[in-house]
CSV table of C-alpha atoms in Angstrom, one decimal:
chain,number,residue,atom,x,y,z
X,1,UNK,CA,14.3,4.5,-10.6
X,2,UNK,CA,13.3,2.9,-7.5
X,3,UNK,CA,11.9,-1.2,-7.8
X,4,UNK,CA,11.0,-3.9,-5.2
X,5,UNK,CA,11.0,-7.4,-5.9
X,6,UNK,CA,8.9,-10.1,-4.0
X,7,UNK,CA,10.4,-13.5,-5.6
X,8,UNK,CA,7.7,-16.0,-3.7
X,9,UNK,CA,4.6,-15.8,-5.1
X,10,UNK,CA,3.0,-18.0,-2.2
X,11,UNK,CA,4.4,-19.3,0.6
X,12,UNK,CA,3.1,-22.0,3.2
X,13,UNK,CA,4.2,-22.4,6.8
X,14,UNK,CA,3.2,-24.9,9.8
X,15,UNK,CA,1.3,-23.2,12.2
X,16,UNK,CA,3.9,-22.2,15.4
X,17,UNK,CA,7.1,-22.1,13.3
X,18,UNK,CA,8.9,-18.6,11.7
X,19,UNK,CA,8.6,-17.8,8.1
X,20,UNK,CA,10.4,-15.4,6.1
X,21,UNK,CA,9.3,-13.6,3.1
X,22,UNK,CA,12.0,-12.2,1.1
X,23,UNK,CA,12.0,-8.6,-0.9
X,24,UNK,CA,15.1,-7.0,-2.4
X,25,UNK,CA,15.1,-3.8,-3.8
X,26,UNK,CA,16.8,-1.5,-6.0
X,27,UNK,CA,17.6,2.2,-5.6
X,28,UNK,CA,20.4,4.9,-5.9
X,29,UNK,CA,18.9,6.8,-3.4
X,30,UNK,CA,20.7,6.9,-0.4
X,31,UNK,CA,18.4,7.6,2.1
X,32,UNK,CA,15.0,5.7,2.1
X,33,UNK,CA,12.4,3.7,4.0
X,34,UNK,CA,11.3,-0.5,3.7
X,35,UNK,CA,8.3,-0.8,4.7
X,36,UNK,CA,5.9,-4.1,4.6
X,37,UNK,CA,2.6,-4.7,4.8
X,38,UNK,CA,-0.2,-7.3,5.2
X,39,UNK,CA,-3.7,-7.1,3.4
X,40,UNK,CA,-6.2,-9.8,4.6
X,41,UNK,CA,-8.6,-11.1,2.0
X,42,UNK,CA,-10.9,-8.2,3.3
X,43,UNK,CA,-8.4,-6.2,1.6
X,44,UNK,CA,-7.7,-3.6,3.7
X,45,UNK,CA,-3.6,-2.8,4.4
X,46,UNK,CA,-2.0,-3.4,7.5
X,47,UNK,CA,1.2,-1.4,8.4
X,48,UNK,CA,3.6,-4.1,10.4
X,49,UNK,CA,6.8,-2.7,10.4
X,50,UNK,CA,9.4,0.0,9.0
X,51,UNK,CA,13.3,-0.1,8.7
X,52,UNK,CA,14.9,3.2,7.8
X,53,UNK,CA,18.2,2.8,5.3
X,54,UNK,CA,20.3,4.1,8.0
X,55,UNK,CA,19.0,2.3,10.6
X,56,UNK,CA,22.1,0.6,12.4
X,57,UNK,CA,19.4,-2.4,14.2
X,58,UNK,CA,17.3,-4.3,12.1
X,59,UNK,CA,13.6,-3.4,13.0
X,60,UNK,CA,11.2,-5.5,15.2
X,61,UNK,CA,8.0,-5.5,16.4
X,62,UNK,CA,6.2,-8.2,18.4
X,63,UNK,CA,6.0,-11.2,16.1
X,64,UNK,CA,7.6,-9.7,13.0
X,65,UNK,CA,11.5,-8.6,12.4
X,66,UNK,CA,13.1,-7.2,9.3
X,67,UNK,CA,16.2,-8.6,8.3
X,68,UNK,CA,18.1,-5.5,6.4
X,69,UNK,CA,21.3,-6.2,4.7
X,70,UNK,CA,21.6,-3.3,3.1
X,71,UNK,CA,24.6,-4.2,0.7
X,72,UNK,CA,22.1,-6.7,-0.6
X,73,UNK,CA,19.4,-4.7,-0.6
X,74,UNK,CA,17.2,-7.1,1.0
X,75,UNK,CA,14.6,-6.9,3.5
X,76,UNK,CA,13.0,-9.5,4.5
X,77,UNK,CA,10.2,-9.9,7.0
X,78,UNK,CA,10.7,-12.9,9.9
X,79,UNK,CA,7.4,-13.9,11.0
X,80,UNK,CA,7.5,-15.5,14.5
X,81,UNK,CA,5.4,-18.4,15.6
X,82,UNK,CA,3.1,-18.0,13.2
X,83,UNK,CA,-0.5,-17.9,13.9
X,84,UNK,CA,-3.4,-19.1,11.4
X,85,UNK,CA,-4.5,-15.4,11.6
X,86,UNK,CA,-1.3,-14.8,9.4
X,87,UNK,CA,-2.7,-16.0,6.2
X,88,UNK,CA,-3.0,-13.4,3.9
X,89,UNK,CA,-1.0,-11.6,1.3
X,90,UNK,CA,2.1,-9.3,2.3
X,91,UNK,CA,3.5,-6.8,0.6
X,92,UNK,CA,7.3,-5.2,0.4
X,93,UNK,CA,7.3,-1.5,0.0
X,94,UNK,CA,9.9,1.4,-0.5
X,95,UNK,CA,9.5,4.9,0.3
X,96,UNK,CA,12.5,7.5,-1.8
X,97,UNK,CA,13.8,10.6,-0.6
X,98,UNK,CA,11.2,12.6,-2.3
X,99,UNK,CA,8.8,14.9,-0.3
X,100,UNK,CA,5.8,12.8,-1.4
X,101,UNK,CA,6.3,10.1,0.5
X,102,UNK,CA,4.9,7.9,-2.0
X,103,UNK,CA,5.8,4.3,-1.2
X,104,UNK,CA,6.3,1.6,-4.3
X,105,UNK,CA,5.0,-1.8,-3.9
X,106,UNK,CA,6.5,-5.4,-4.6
X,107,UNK,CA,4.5,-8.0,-6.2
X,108,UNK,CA,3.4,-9.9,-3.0
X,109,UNK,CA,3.8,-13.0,-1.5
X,110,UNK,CA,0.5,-15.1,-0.3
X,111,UNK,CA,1.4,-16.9,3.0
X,112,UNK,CA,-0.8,-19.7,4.2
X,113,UNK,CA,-0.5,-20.8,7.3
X,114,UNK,CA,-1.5,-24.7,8.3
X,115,UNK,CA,-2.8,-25.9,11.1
O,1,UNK,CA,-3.8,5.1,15.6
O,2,UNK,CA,-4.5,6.9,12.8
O,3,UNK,CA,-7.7,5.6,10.8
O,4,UNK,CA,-8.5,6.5,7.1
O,5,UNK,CA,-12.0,6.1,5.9
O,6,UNK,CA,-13.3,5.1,2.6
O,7,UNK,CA,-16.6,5.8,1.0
O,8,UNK,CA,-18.8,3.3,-0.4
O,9,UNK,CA,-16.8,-0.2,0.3
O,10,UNK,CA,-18.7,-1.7,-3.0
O,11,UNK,CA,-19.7,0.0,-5.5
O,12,UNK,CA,-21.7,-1.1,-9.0
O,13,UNK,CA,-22.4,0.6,-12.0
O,14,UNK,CA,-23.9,1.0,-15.2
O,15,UNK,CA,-21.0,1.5,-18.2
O,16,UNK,CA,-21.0,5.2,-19.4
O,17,UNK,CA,-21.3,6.4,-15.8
O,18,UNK,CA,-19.6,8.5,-13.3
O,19,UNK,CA,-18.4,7.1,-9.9
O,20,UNK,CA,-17.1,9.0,-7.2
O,21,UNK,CA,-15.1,7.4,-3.8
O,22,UNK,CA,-14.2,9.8,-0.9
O,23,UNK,CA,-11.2,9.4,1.3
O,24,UNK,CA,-11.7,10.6,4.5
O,25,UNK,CA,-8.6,10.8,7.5
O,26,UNK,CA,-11.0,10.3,10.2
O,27,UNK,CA,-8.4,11.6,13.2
O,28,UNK,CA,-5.9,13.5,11.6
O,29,UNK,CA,-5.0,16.3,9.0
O,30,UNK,CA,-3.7,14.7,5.6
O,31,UNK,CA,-2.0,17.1,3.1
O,32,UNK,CA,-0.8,14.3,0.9
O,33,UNK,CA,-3.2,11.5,0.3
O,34,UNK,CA,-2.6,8.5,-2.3
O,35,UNK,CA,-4.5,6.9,-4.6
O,36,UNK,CA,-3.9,3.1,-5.6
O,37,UNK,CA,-5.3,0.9,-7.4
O,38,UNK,CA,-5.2,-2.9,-7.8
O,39,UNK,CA,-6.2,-6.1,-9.8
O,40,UNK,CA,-7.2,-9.3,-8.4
O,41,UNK,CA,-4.1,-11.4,-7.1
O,42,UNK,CA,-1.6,-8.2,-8.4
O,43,UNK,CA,0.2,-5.6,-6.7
O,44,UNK,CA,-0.9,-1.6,-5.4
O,45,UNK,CA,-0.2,0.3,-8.4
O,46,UNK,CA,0.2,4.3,-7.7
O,47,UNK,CA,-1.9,6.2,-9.7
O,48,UNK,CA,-1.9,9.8,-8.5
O,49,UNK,CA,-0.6,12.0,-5.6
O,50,UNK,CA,-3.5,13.9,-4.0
O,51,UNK,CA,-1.9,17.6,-2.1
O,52,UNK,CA,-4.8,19.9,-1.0
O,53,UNK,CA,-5.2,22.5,-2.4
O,54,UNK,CA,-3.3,21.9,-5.6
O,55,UNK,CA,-3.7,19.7,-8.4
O,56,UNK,CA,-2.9,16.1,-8.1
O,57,UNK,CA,0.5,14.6,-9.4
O,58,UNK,CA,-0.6,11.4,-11.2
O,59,UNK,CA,2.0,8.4,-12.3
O,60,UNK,CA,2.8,7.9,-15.7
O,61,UNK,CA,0.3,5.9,-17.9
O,62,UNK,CA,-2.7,7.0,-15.8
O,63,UNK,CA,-5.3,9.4,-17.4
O,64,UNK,CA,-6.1,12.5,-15.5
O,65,UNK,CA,-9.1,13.5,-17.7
O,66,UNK,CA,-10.4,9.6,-16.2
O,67,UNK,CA,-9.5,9.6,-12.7
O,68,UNK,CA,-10.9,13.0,-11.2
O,69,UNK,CA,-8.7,13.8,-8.1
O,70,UNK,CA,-9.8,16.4,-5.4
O,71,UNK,CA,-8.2,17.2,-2.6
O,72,UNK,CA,-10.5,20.3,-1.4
O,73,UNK,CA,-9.7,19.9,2.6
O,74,UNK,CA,-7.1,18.2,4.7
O,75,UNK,CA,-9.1,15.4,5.8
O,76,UNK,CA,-11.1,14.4,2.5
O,77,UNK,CA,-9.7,13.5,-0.9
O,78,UNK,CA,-12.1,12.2,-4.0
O,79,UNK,CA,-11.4,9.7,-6.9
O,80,UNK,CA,-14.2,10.4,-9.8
O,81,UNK,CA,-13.7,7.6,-12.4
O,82,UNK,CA,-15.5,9.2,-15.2
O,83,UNK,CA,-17.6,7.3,-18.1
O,84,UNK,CA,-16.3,4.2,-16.3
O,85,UNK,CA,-16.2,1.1,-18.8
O,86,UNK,CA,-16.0,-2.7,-17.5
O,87,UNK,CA,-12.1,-2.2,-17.4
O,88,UNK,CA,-12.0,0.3,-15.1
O,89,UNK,CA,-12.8,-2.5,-12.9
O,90,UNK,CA,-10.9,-2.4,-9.6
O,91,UNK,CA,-9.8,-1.9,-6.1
O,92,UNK,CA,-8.9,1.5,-5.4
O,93,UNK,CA,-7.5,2.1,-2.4
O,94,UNK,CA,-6.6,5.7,-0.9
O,95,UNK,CA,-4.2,6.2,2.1
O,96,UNK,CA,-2.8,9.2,4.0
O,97,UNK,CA,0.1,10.8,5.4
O,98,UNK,CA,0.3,11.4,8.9
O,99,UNK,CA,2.8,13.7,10.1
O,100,UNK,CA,2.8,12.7,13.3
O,101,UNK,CA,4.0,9.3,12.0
O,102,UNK,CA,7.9,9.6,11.9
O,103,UNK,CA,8.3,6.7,10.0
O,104,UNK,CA,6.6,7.9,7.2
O,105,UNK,CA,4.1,5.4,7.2
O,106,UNK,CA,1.0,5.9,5.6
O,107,UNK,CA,-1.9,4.7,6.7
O,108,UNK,CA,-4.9,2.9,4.2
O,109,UNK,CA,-8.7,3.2,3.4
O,110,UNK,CA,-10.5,-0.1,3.7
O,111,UNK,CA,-10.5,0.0,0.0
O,112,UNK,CA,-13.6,0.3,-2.4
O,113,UNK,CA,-14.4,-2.0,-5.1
O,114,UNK,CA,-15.5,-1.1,-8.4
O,115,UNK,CA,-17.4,-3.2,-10.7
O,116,UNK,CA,-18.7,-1.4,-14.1
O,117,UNK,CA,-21.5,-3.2,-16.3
């Protein structure tokens, strides 16, 4: 069975400086896809960024970067010089090898960022 | 990018009725669509697996007889909650698969909030 674990309920971060939100996971799959996501408080979700498990570079994409180590089965997202448009909750999620593509969510972490 | 449409935003009703929210891939073909659901400050939990022209594939623990799933065209999927009662309460949130995407990634509804009398 697949599971995703967000340890940080809620996070805080000065505005301008990085943050990272951790997420581990568990599967015996060997080929599968991290993916996280941001929902607002409108609650709409935001795709950000996606690391394939045999991706050989960690993934990046403007202000956010995934830092896979995948013999810890972590993947956490680096947030850039954050920006007070960051607040909001973020979610890990894992994607298995089945052809649903179904993705399995983490618990969340709430980031707030201060001015 | 690809944008997925839901149908109503808010929604209130009356215990004992039926509510139906549409999911609608506004700019591209969705065979798989997903429904989720989630509770204030908690996590997306998977309900069901929405392929069209089939049946839907729902998650352990989640009534099918409850949550009505149809899939009848590739761009529009429907969640019927039927005889809804005050815990049926919720955000359900629908997204879709785009196969252009090679990442797999699927794309969300704005999400529609259900609150029963």
């Amino acid at each position: 069975a697949q599971k995703i674990t967000q340890t940080q309920p809620g996070m805080f971060v000065q505005e301008k400086e990085a943050v990272t939100l951790d997420c581990t996971y568990d599967t015996s799959d060997p080929s599968y896809g991290l993916f996280w996501y941001k929902q607002p408080s409108s609650g709409e979700m935001i795709f950000l960024i996606y690391q394939g498990s045999y991706d050989q570079q960690n993934a990046t994409e403007g202000r956010y970067s995934l830092n896979f180590q995948k013999a810890r089965k972590s993947a956490n997202l680096v947030i850039s010089a954050s920006q007070l448009g960051d607040s909001a909750m973020y979610f890990c999620a894992m994607r298995g090898v089945d052809s649903s593509y179904k993705l399995i969510f983490g618990s969340g972490t709430r980031l707030l960022v201060r001015p | 990018g690809a944008v997925v449409s839901q149908h109503p935003s808010w929604v209130i009703c009356k215990s004992g009725t039926s509510v139906k929210i549409e999911c609608r891939s506004l700019d591209f073909q969705a065979t798989t669509m997903f429904w989720y659901r989630q509770f204030p400050k908690q996590s997306l939990m998977l309900m069901a697996t929405s392929n069209e022209g089939s049946k839907a594939t729902y998650e352990q623990g989640v009534e099918k007889d409850k949550f009505l799933i149809n899939h009848a065209s590739l761009t529009l999927s429907t969640l019927t909650v039927t005889s809804a009662h005050p815990e049926d309460s919720s955000f359900y949130i629908c997204s879709a698969r785009h196969l252009g995407a090679n990442t797999g990634e699927l794309f969300f509804g704005e999400g529609s909030r259900l609150t029963v009398l």
